[in-house]
Tab-separated table of C-alpha atoms and ligand atoms in Angstrom:
chain	number	residue	atom	x	y	z
A	1	MET	CA	-27.392	10.293	-8.282
A	2	GLY	CA	-25.507	7.510	-9.988
A	3	ALA	CA	-26.831	8.165	-13.333
A	4	ARG	CA	-25.211	11.607	-13.808
A	5	LEU	CA	-22.792	12.348	-16.597
A	6	PRO	CA	-19.529	10.910	-15.290
A	7	GLY	CA	-21.438	7.954	-14.140
A	8	LEU	CA	-23.433	7.245	-17.395
A	9	THR	CA	-22.548	4.395	-19.581
A	10	VAL	CA	-21.884	4.951	-23.256
A	11	ASP	CA	-25.223	3.364	-24.103
A	12	GLU	CA	-27.130	5.650	-21.545
A	13	LEU	CA	-25.347	8.647	-22.941
A	14	ALA	CA	-26.174	7.541	-26.511
A	15	ILE	CA	-29.900	7.452	-25.588
A	16	GLU	CA	-29.554	11.012	-23.940
A	17	LEU	CA	-27.895	12.401	-27.045
A	18	GLY	CA	-29.690	10.450	-29.650
A	19	SER	CA	-26.643	8.836	-31.167
A	20	ALA	CA	-23.712	6.575	-30.185
A	21	THR	CA	-21.222	8.748	-32.052
A	22	ARG	CA	-22.136	11.837	-30.001
A	23	ALA	CA	-21.859	9.804	-26.854
A	24	ARG	CA	-18.341	8.736	-27.680
A	25	ARG	CA	-17.447	12.283	-28.610
A	26	VAL	CA	-18.599	13.447	-25.272
A	27	LEU	CA	-16.650	10.777	-23.389
A	28	ARG	CA	-13.495	11.338	-25.406
A	29	TRP	CA	-13.723	15.154	-24.743
A	30	LEU	CA	-14.601	14.646	-20.963
A	31	HIS	CA	-11.701	12.268	-20.206
A	32	ALA	CA	-9.198	14.360	-22.217
A	33	GLN	CA	-9.634	17.518	-20.155
A	34	PRO	CA	-6.598	18.716	-18.340
A	35	ALA	CA	-8.666	19.332	-15.239
A	36	VAL	CA	-12.326	18.411	-14.405
A	37	PRO	CA	-14.335	21.142	-15.981
A	38	ALA	CA	-16.300	23.379	-13.406
A	39	THR	CA	-19.114	23.780	-15.910
A	40	LEU	CA	-20.040	22.035	-19.091
A	41	PRO	CA	-19.140	24.187	-22.227
A	42	ALA	CA	-21.859	25.995	-24.093
A	43	ALA	CA	-20.998	24.108	-27.238
A	44	LEU	CA	-19.134	20.841	-27.956
A	45	ALA	CA	-17.531	20.133	-31.373
A	46	GLY	CA	-19.379	17.416	-33.142
A	47	VAL	CA	-22.583	17.525	-31.227
A	48	ALA	CA	-25.441	19.485	-32.528
A	49	SER	CA	-25.926	22.549	-30.511
A	50	ARG	CA	-29.616	22.158	-29.713
A	51	ILE	CA	-29.054	18.617	-28.549
A	52	TRP	CA	-26.062	19.586	-26.416
A	53	THR	CA	-27.775	22.670	-24.823
A	54	GLU	CA	-30.760	20.499	-23.892
A	55	PHE	CA	-28.479	17.762	-22.423
A	56	VAL	CA	-26.475	20.326	-20.405
A	57	ALA	CA	-29.739	21.699	-18.920
A	58	ARG	CA	-30.653	18.232	-17.648
A	59	ALA	CA	-27.153	16.910	-16.817
A	60	GLU	CA	-26.914	18.411	-13.250
A	61	TRP	CA	-23.153	18.671	-13.681
A	62	ALA	CA	-21.764	18.778	-10.195
A	63	PRO	CA	-18.026	18.172	-10.089
A	64	PRO	CA	-16.349	17.692	-6.665
A	65	THR	CA	-14.651	20.720	-5.020
A	66	VAL	CA	-11.236	20.135	-3.670
A	67	ARG	CA	-11.432	21.151	-0.042
A	68	GLU	CA	-7.915	20.166	0.831
A	69	ARG	CA	-4.899	18.660	-0.901
A	70	ARG	CA	-2.041	17.190	1.083
A	71	ARG	CA	1.126	15.899	-0.417
A	72	ASP	CA	3.464	13.371	1.442
A	73	ALA	CA	7.177	13.432	0.731
A	74	ASP	CA	6.797	9.998	-0.910
A	75	GLY	CA	4.622	11.659	-3.636
A	76	THR	CA	1.202	10.402	-2.271
A	77	VAL	CA	-1.473	12.958	-2.512
A	78	LYS	CA	-4.656	12.916	-0.386
A	79	TYR	CA	-7.648	14.912	-1.532
A	80	ALA	CA	-10.584	15.945	0.685
A	81	LEU	CA	-13.420	16.267	-1.803
A	82	GLN	CA	-16.701	17.947	-1.306
A	83	LEU	CA	-19.317	15.867	-3.099
A	84	GLY	CA	-22.688	17.630	-2.512
A	85	ASP	CA	-23.432	17.315	1.202
A	86	VAL	CA	-20.485	15.195	2.199
A	87	VAL	CA	-16.718	15.296	2.109
A	88	VAL	CA	-14.717	12.072	1.332
A	89	GLU	CA	-11.131	11.356	0.872
A	90	THR	CA	-9.355	10.169	-2.270
A	91	VAL	CA	-5.723	9.207	-2.573
A	92	ARG	CA	-3.372	9.228	-5.514
A	93	ILE	CA	-0.355	6.935	-5.063
A	94	PRO	CA	2.393	7.372	-7.742
A	95	ALA	CA	4.650	4.501	-8.510
A	96	ARG	CA	7.148	3.811	-11.258
A	97	GLY	CA	5.449	4.604	-14.529
A	98	ARG	CA	1.905	4.693	-13.245
A	99	SER	CA	-0.350	5.983	-10.471
A	100	THR	CA	-3.091	4.254	-8.468
A	101	VAL	CA	-6.192	6.153	-7.403
A	102	CYS	CA	-7.745	5.005	-4.214
A	103	VAL	CA	-11.563	5.803	-4.288
A	104	SER	CA	-14.085	6.050	-1.597
A	105	SER	CA	-17.392	4.282	-2.061
A	106	GLN	CA	-19.272	5.652	0.975
A	107	ALA	CA	-19.051	8.769	3.121
A	108	GLY	CA	-18.021	7.089	6.331
A	109	CYS	CA	-18.688	3.470	6.477
A	110	THR	CA	-21.444	0.954	7.122
A	111	ARG	CA	-18.860	-1.439	8.973
A	112	ARG	CA	-17.267	-1.074	12.335
A	113	CYS	CA	-13.781	-2.432	12.037
A	114	VAL	CA	-12.045	-1.322	15.265
A	115	PHE	CA	-8.656	-0.831	13.507
A	116	CYS	CA	-9.892	1.617	10.889
A	117	ALA	CA	-10.120	5.291	11.398
A	118	THR	CA	-12.990	5.611	8.922
A	119	GLN	CA	-15.225	3.664	11.337
A	120	THR	CA	-14.936	6.583	13.852
A	121	LEU	CA	-16.962	8.791	11.360
A	122	GLY	CA	-20.015	6.447	11.432
A	123	PHE	CA	-22.075	6.043	8.214
A	124	GLY	CA	-22.885	9.129	6.271
A	125	ARG	CA	-24.349	7.799	2.937
A	126	ASN	CA	-23.529	5.742	-0.114
A	127	LEU	CA	-21.766	7.545	-2.928
A	128	GLY	CA	-23.180	7.386	-6.481
A	129	ALA	CA	-21.225	5.955	-9.384
A	130	ALA	CA	-20.759	9.506	-10.800
A	131	GLU	CA	-19.239	10.519	-7.529
A	132	MET	CA	-16.779	7.586	-7.688
A	133	VAL	CA	-15.768	8.276	-11.260
A	134	ALA	CA	-15.420	11.991	-10.450
A	135	GLN	CA	-12.910	11.145	-7.682
A	136	PHE	CA	-10.894	9.231	-10.271
A	137	MET	CA	-11.135	12.162	-12.696
A	138	VAL	CA	-9.868	14.746	-10.105
A	139	ALA	CA	-6.904	12.558	-9.095
A	140	ARG	CA	-6.026	11.513	-12.654
A	141	ALA	CA	-6.014	15.149	-13.881
A	142	GLU	CA	-3.072	15.868	-11.517
A	143	ALA	CA	-1.035	12.777	-12.117
A	144	ALA	CA	2.450	13.279	-13.507
A	145	VAL	CA	2.787	12.681	-17.306
A	146	ASP	CA	5.244	9.850	-16.611
A	147	ALA	CA	2.939	8.204	-14.019
A	148	PRO	CA	-0.580	8.291	-15.474
A	149	ALA	CA	-3.463	6.942	-13.456
A	150	ARG	CA	-4.265	3.620	-14.793
A	151	ASN	CA	-5.115	1.729	-11.751
A	152	VAL	CA	-8.153	2.198	-9.403
A	153	VAL	CA	-8.511	0.595	-5.977
A	154	PHE	CA	-11.772	0.826	-4.032
A	155	MET	CA	-9.939	0.971	-0.761
A	156	GLY	CA	-10.833	4.358	0.453
A	157	MET	CA	-13.612	5.105	2.875
A	158	GLY	CA	-16.494	2.744	2.838
A	159	GLU	CA	-17.494	-0.906	2.199
A	160	PRO	CA	-17.915	-1.386	-1.464
A	161	MET	CA	-20.141	-4.531	-1.060
A	162	ASP	CA	-22.717	-2.474	0.990
A	163	ASN	CA	-23.057	-0.207	-2.087
A	164	LEU	CA	-22.515	-2.718	-4.875
A	165	ASP	CA	-24.897	-1.380	-7.538
A	166	GLU	CA	-23.035	1.866	-7.719
A	167	VAL	CA	-19.656	0.331	-7.396
A	168	LEU	CA	-20.393	-2.012	-10.329
A	169	ARG	CA	-21.759	0.878	-12.431
A	170	ALA	CA	-18.521	2.932	-11.585
A	171	ILE	CA	-16.423	-0.020	-12.751
A	172	ARG	CA	-18.468	-0.341	-16.011
A	173	VAL	CA	-17.923	3.374	-16.677
A	174	LEU	CA	-14.212	3.325	-15.842
A	175	THR	CA	-13.565	0.331	-18.154
A	176	GLN	CA	-15.669	1.490	-21.001
A	177	GLY	CA	-14.531	2.791	-24.448
A	178	PRO	CA	-13.710	5.238	-25.817
A	179	ALA	CA	-12.575	6.647	-22.424
A	180	PRO	CA	-11.282	6.334	-19.774
A	181	GLN	CA	-10.977	2.631	-20.798
A	182	LEU	CA	-9.132	1.215	-17.816
A	183	ARG	CA	-8.537	-2.583	-17.811
A	184	ALA	CA	-10.807	-4.465	-15.593
A	185	GLN	CA	-7.684	-6.275	-14.251
A	186	SER	CA	-6.338	-2.849	-13.164
A	187	ILE	CA	-9.337	-2.239	-10.826
A	188	THR	CA	-9.456	-3.865	-7.393
A	189	VAL	CA	-12.415	-3.837	-4.999
A	190	SER	CA	-11.587	-4.402	-1.389
A	191	THR	CA	-14.101	-5.919	0.908
A	192	ALA	CA	-14.228	-6.450	4.701
A	193	GLY	CA	-15.816	-9.833	3.759
A	194	VAL	CA	-19.443	-9.099	3.046
A	195	LEU	CA	-20.393	-12.497	1.771
A	196	PRO	CA	-23.572	-11.910	-0.320
A	197	GLY	CA	-21.825	-8.885	-2.027
A	198	MET	CA	-18.687	-10.828	-2.691
A	199	ARG	CA	-20.593	-13.584	-4.438
A	200	ARG	CA	-22.471	-11.175	-6.680
A	201	PHE	CA	-19.285	-9.167	-7.410
A	202	LEU	CA	-17.407	-12.287	-8.514
A	203	ARG	CA	-20.252	-13.230	-10.817
A	204	GLU	CA	-20.926	-9.844	-12.243
A	205	SER	CA	-17.423	-8.189	-12.563
A	206	SER	CA	-14.056	-9.132	-13.918
A	207	ALA	CA	-12.270	-6.694	-11.732
A	208	SER	CA	-10.085	-8.023	-8.964
A	209	LEU	CA	-11.264	-8.762	-5.510
A	210	ALA	CA	-9.285	-8.073	-2.335
A	211	LEU	CA	-10.521	-9.656	0.854
A	212	SER	CA	-9.538	-8.121	4.150
A	213	LEU	CA	-8.972	-11.151	6.117
A	214	ASN	CA	-6.882	-9.721	9.047
A	215	ALA	CA	-7.150	-12.662	11.398
A	216	THR	CA	-6.759	-16.497	11.324
A	217	THR	CA	-9.412	-17.430	13.895
A	218	ASP	CA	-13.062	-16.302	13.961
A	219	GLU	CA	-12.778	-15.279	17.520
A	220	VAL	CA	-9.981	-12.672	16.860
A	221	ARG	CA	-11.543	-11.650	13.525
A	222	ALA	CA	-14.923	-10.939	15.140
A	223	ARG	CA	-13.195	-8.830	17.813
A	224	LEU	CA	-11.516	-6.768	15.025
A	225	MET	CA	-14.350	-6.839	12.612
A	226	PRO	CA	-17.770	-7.331	14.301
A	227	HIS	CA	-19.468	-8.585	11.064
A	228	GLY	CA	-17.071	-11.562	11.292
A	229	ARG	CA	-19.705	-13.055	13.553
A	230	THR	CA	-22.191	-13.071	10.607
A	231	TRP	CA	-19.840	-14.389	7.942
A	232	PRO	CA	-17.143	-16.673	9.475
A	233	ILE	CA	-13.694	-17.079	7.742
A	234	ALA	CA	-14.361	-20.541	6.386
A	235	ARG	CA	-17.557	-19.331	4.506
A	236	VAL	CA	-15.866	-16.189	3.158
A	237	LEU	CA	-12.832	-18.087	1.887
A	238	GLY	CA	-15.210	-20.770	0.691
A	239	VAL	CA	-16.471	-18.289	-1.838
A	240	LEU	CA	-12.960	-17.593	-3.233
A	241	ARG	CA	-12.303	-21.350	-3.357
A	242	GLU	CA	-15.520	-21.949	-5.402
A	243	GLU	CA	-14.510	-19.111	-7.717
A	244	ALA	CA	-11.120	-20.883	-8.230
A	245	GLY	CA	-13.052	-23.916	-9.437
A	246	ARG	CA	-14.929	-21.813	-11.970
A	247	ASP	CA	-11.949	-19.820	-13.189
A	248	PRO	CA	-8.598	-20.995	-11.902
A	249	ARG	CA	-6.786	-18.105	-13.616
A	250	ARG	CA	-8.690	-15.507	-11.653
A	251	LEU	CA	-6.268	-14.031	-9.115
A	252	HIS	CA	-7.501	-12.516	-5.790
A	253	PHE	CA	-5.799	-10.630	-3.055
A	254	VAL	CA	-5.927	-11.409	0.589
A	255	GLU	CA	-5.174	-8.410	2.816
A	256	TYR	CA	-3.805	-9.127	6.207
A	257	VAL	CA	-3.288	-6.158	8.503
A	258	LEU	CA	-0.687	-7.003	11.083
A	259	PHE	CA	-1.239	-5.959	14.744
A	260	ALA	CA	1.344	-6.410	17.432
A	261	GLY	CA	0.322	-9.203	19.855
A	262	VAL	CA	-3.034	-9.785	18.140
A	263	ASN	CA	-2.570	-11.661	14.932
A	264	ASP	CA	1.204	-11.666	14.307
A	265	THR	CA	2.599	-14.952	15.674
A	266	ASP	CA	4.203	-17.782	13.837
A	267	ARG	CA	1.072	-19.886	14.564
A	268	ASP	CA	-0.999	-17.179	12.773
A	269	ALA	CA	1.342	-17.351	9.775
A	270	ASP	CA	0.927	-21.166	9.762
A	271	ARG	CA	-2.912	-20.949	10.053
A	272	LEU	CA	-2.986	-18.311	7.280
A	273	VAL	CA	-1.225	-20.746	4.948
A	274	GLU	CA	-3.600	-23.517	5.875
A	275	LEU	CA	-6.652	-21.342	5.286
A	276	LEU	CA	-5.522	-20.240	1.873
A	277	ALA	CA	-4.713	-23.738	0.567
A	278	GLY	CA	-6.323	-24.072	-2.890
A	279	ILE	CA	-7.064	-20.420	-3.229
A	280	PRO	CA	-5.262	-18.494	-5.957
A	281	ALA	CA	-4.620	-15.360	-3.848
A	282	ARG	CA	-1.711	-13.075	-3.399
A	283	VAL	CA	-1.253	-12.072	0.212
A	284	ASN	CA	-0.540	-8.497	1.213
A	285	LEU	CA	0.682	-7.980	4.704
A	286	ILE	CA	-0.156	-4.446	5.892
A	287	PRO	CA	1.547	-3.212	9.046
A	288	HIS	CA	-1.269	-1.445	10.874
A	289	ASN	CA	-1.240	2.221	10.458
A	290	PRO	CA	-1.924	3.991	13.745
A	291	PHE	CA	-4.582	6.693	14.293
A	292	ALA	CA	-5.468	8.745	17.438
A	293	GLY	CA	-7.723	6.901	19.838
A	294	SER	CA	-6.583	3.437	18.863
A	295	ASP	CA	-4.189	1.327	21.069
A	296	LEU	CA	-3.445	-1.068	18.203
A	297	ARG	CA	0.115	-0.934	16.902
A	298	ALA	CA	2.051	-2.534	14.113
A	299	PRO	CA	4.508	-5.176	15.068
A	300	ALA	CA	8.153	-4.382	15.117
A	301	LEU	CA	9.897	-4.466	11.774
A	302	ASP	CA	11.556	-7.799	12.394
A	303	ARG	CA	8.354	-9.407	13.390
A	304	VAL	CA	6.612	-8.293	10.128
A	305	LEU	CA	9.506	-9.733	8.197
A	306	ALA	CA	9.548	-12.953	10.232
A	307	PHE	CA	5.733	-13.377	9.570
A	308	GLN	CA	6.332	-12.934	5.834
A	309	ALA	CA	9.310	-15.373	5.886
A	310	ARG	CA	7.196	-17.956	7.704
A	311	VAL	CA	4.404	-17.771	5.211
A	312	LEU	CA	6.943	-17.997	2.326
A	313	ALA	CA	8.724	-20.979	3.929
A	314	ARG	CA	5.453	-22.896	4.325
A	315	ASP	CA	4.063	-21.883	1.056
A	316	PRO	CA	6.920	-21.094	-1.417
A	317	ASP	CA	4.672	-20.720	-4.402
A	318	ARG	CA	2.582	-18.026	-2.819
A	319	LEU	CA	3.179	-14.358	-3.532
A	320	CYS	CA	3.282	-12.608	-0.194
A	321	LEU	CA	4.313	-8.964	0.014
A	322	VAL	CA	4.604	-6.529	2.751
A	323	ARG	CA	2.737	-3.351	1.697
A	324	TRP	CA	4.843	-0.674	3.314
A	325	PRO	CA	2.610	2.367	4.161
A	326	ARG	CA	2.429	5.194	1.627
A	327	GLY	CA	1.185	8.583	2.637
A	328	ARG	CA	1.350	7.858	6.336
A	329	ALA	CA	2.695	11.290	7.195
A	330	ILE	CA	-0.532	12.896	5.799
A	331	ALA	CA	-2.838	10.170	7.239
A	332	ALA	CA	-3.467	8.911	3.693
A	333	ALA	CA	-2.464	5.266	4.365
A	334	CYS	CA	-4.856	2.232	4.524
A	335	GLY	CA	-7.273	2.771	7.537
A	336	GLN	CA	-6.293	6.442	8.115
A	337	LEU	CA	-9.083	8.206	6.148
A	338	ALA	CA	-11.059	10.111	8.607
A	339	LEU	CA	-10.931	13.601	7.476
A	340	ALA	CA	-8.477	14.403	10.214
A	341	ARG	CA	-4.969	15.583	10.963
A	342	PRO	CA	-1.906	13.335	10.688
A	343	PRO	CA	-1.731	10.832	13.538
A	344	GLU	CA	0.107	11.985	16.790
A	345	ALA	CA	0.907	8.445	17.766
A	346	SER	CA	4.386	7.304	16.945
A	347	SER	CA	4.699	3.843	15.499
A	348	HIS	CA	7.205	1.026	15.514
A	349	LEU	CA	7.998	1.507	11.912
A	350	SER	CA	10.419	4.241	11.414
A	351	PRO	CA	9.949	6.535	8.325
A	352	SER	CA	13.076	4.944	6.785
A	353	ALA	CA	11.217	1.710	6.664
A	354	VAL	CA	8.726	3.330	4.379
A	355	SER	CA	9.294	2.484	0.764
B	401	SAH	N1	-13.993	-1.693	3.547
B	401	SAH	C1	-13.089	-2.290	2.595
B	401	SAH	C2	-12.206	-1.208	1.909
B	401	SAH	C3	-11.573	-0.130	2.879
B	401	SAH	S1	-10.229	-0.702	3.906
B	401	SAH	C4	-12.302	-3.239	3.240
B	401	SAH	O1	-12.377	-3.488	4.439
B	401	SAH	O2	-11.495	-3.960	2.554
B	401	SAH	C5	-8.897	-0.960	2.774
B	401	SAH	C6	-7.850	-1.889	3.411
B	401	SAH	O3	-7.232	-1.134	4.556
B	401	SAH	C7	-8.401	-3.166	4.158
B	401	SAH	O4	-7.535	-4.182	3.690
B	401	SAH	C8	-8.294	-2.898	5.567
B	401	SAH	O5	-8.181	-4.093	6.204
B	401	SAH	C9	-7.039	-1.939	5.570
B	401	SAH	N2	-6.969	-1.246	6.851
B	401	SAH	C10	-7.942	-0.678	7.478
B	401	SAH	N3	-7.492	0.036	8.547
B	401	SAH	C11	-6.225	-0.106	8.576
B	401	SAH	C12	-5.103	0.342	9.412
B	401	SAH	N4	-5.401	1.268	10.434
B	401	SAH	N5	-3.858	0.051	9.061
B	401	SAH	C13	-3.581	-0.630	8.109
B	401	SAH	N6	-4.520	-1.144	7.089
B	401	SAH	C14	-5.808	-0.939	7.436
C-alpha cells in the first residue's frame, strides 16, 4: 500500500522507470497538477512511451475521492476522503501567506484518549504513505494562490507513532526533490506520547515533534489518556530532555489541551513549568473542543488567559501560545474528527473569541 506512486521515493521511482531523470520528471509533473489526476495520462513528456505505459499498468493509481467538503467561515476546509475501504478526514487551514494541511495517519485511532472524538470510531486500519501524501495533494490543489500549502501537521485522525514506518516514508516523500520539497521543519508530527515511537522518530527524522501532554500528574493524564499508565510523564519528557542534550537547537512542541476543572488550575500551570525545565519546547494551550457525548468542557476564556499568564510569569523565556480553534463550526478543530456533524454542544468560548 505504502509503495504506490504518490508514496514512492525518487530513488524507488528511478528504479521503476529505469532512470533518475524520468523519476524527477514524473514527480515534477505530478506535483504541478492543478488537481489530483483521476487517472494517469497515456503519455508523459520526457518518458519513453513503452516505459511509461508499463509503469502505469503496475502503478495501481488510486487517488482519494472527495466524499464531502465543508468550509468554515474562518476559511478552514475539512475534507472527508474515501481511501479504498475507509473514509478519513483531512483539514486545510489557511493563514497569512500560507496554508497548513492536517493529515490523518490512521482510519480511526489505536489510542483511546477520552477527550478526542476520533476515539469513538475505534481503530479501522493504518494508512499507507501514499494515502497520507495523497491527502496533502488534494488539500494543496485547492489552496489559494496567496496561501500555498507548505506546512503539514500529522494531527488528524490516528496516532502517528503506531504507524511510524509509513509516517516516516510520507515525510521522506513530502520533503524530497524535485517536488513537493517541503522543509522538514515545516512538518510536525503529533503524538499522544507513545515512547518507543517517539525515540525512533527523533533519531530518524528531522521533522518537528509535538507531544500531547495534556496533564501535569500521571493520575490525571492516565484518566484522560489510558496509555499514560504505560509511559508516565517523566519518561516521556525524559526523551525530549535527552534529545535536547544531543541537539539543543531542535525545538519541540508541547500540546496542552485545557479542560475546565480537570487540568486548568494555577497549580497545574506551575507544575507544567517545572516539568518542562530544560526542555526546548514551545507550549500550545488548546482550549478543549467539544463533541457530542463528552462532558468535558473548555475553561472560560479568562481562565485560559490566566493559565497562559501564569506560565509566562514563571517561565518568561518560554513561548506559550493559546491555539484558538479553527474550523470548530464544521467540526474540523483538534479532536473533532469523527466523520460526524458539527457539535451540538455549546461551549464557553464564544465564536468571537475564535481567531
Ligand atoms: N494522536 C496524536 C495526533 C492527533 S490529536 C496526538 O495525540 O497528538 C492532535 C492534537 O489534538 C493533540 O494535541 C490532542 O491532544 C488534541 N486534541 C484531541 N482532542 C481534542 C479536543 N477535543 N479538543 C482540543 N484538542 C484536542
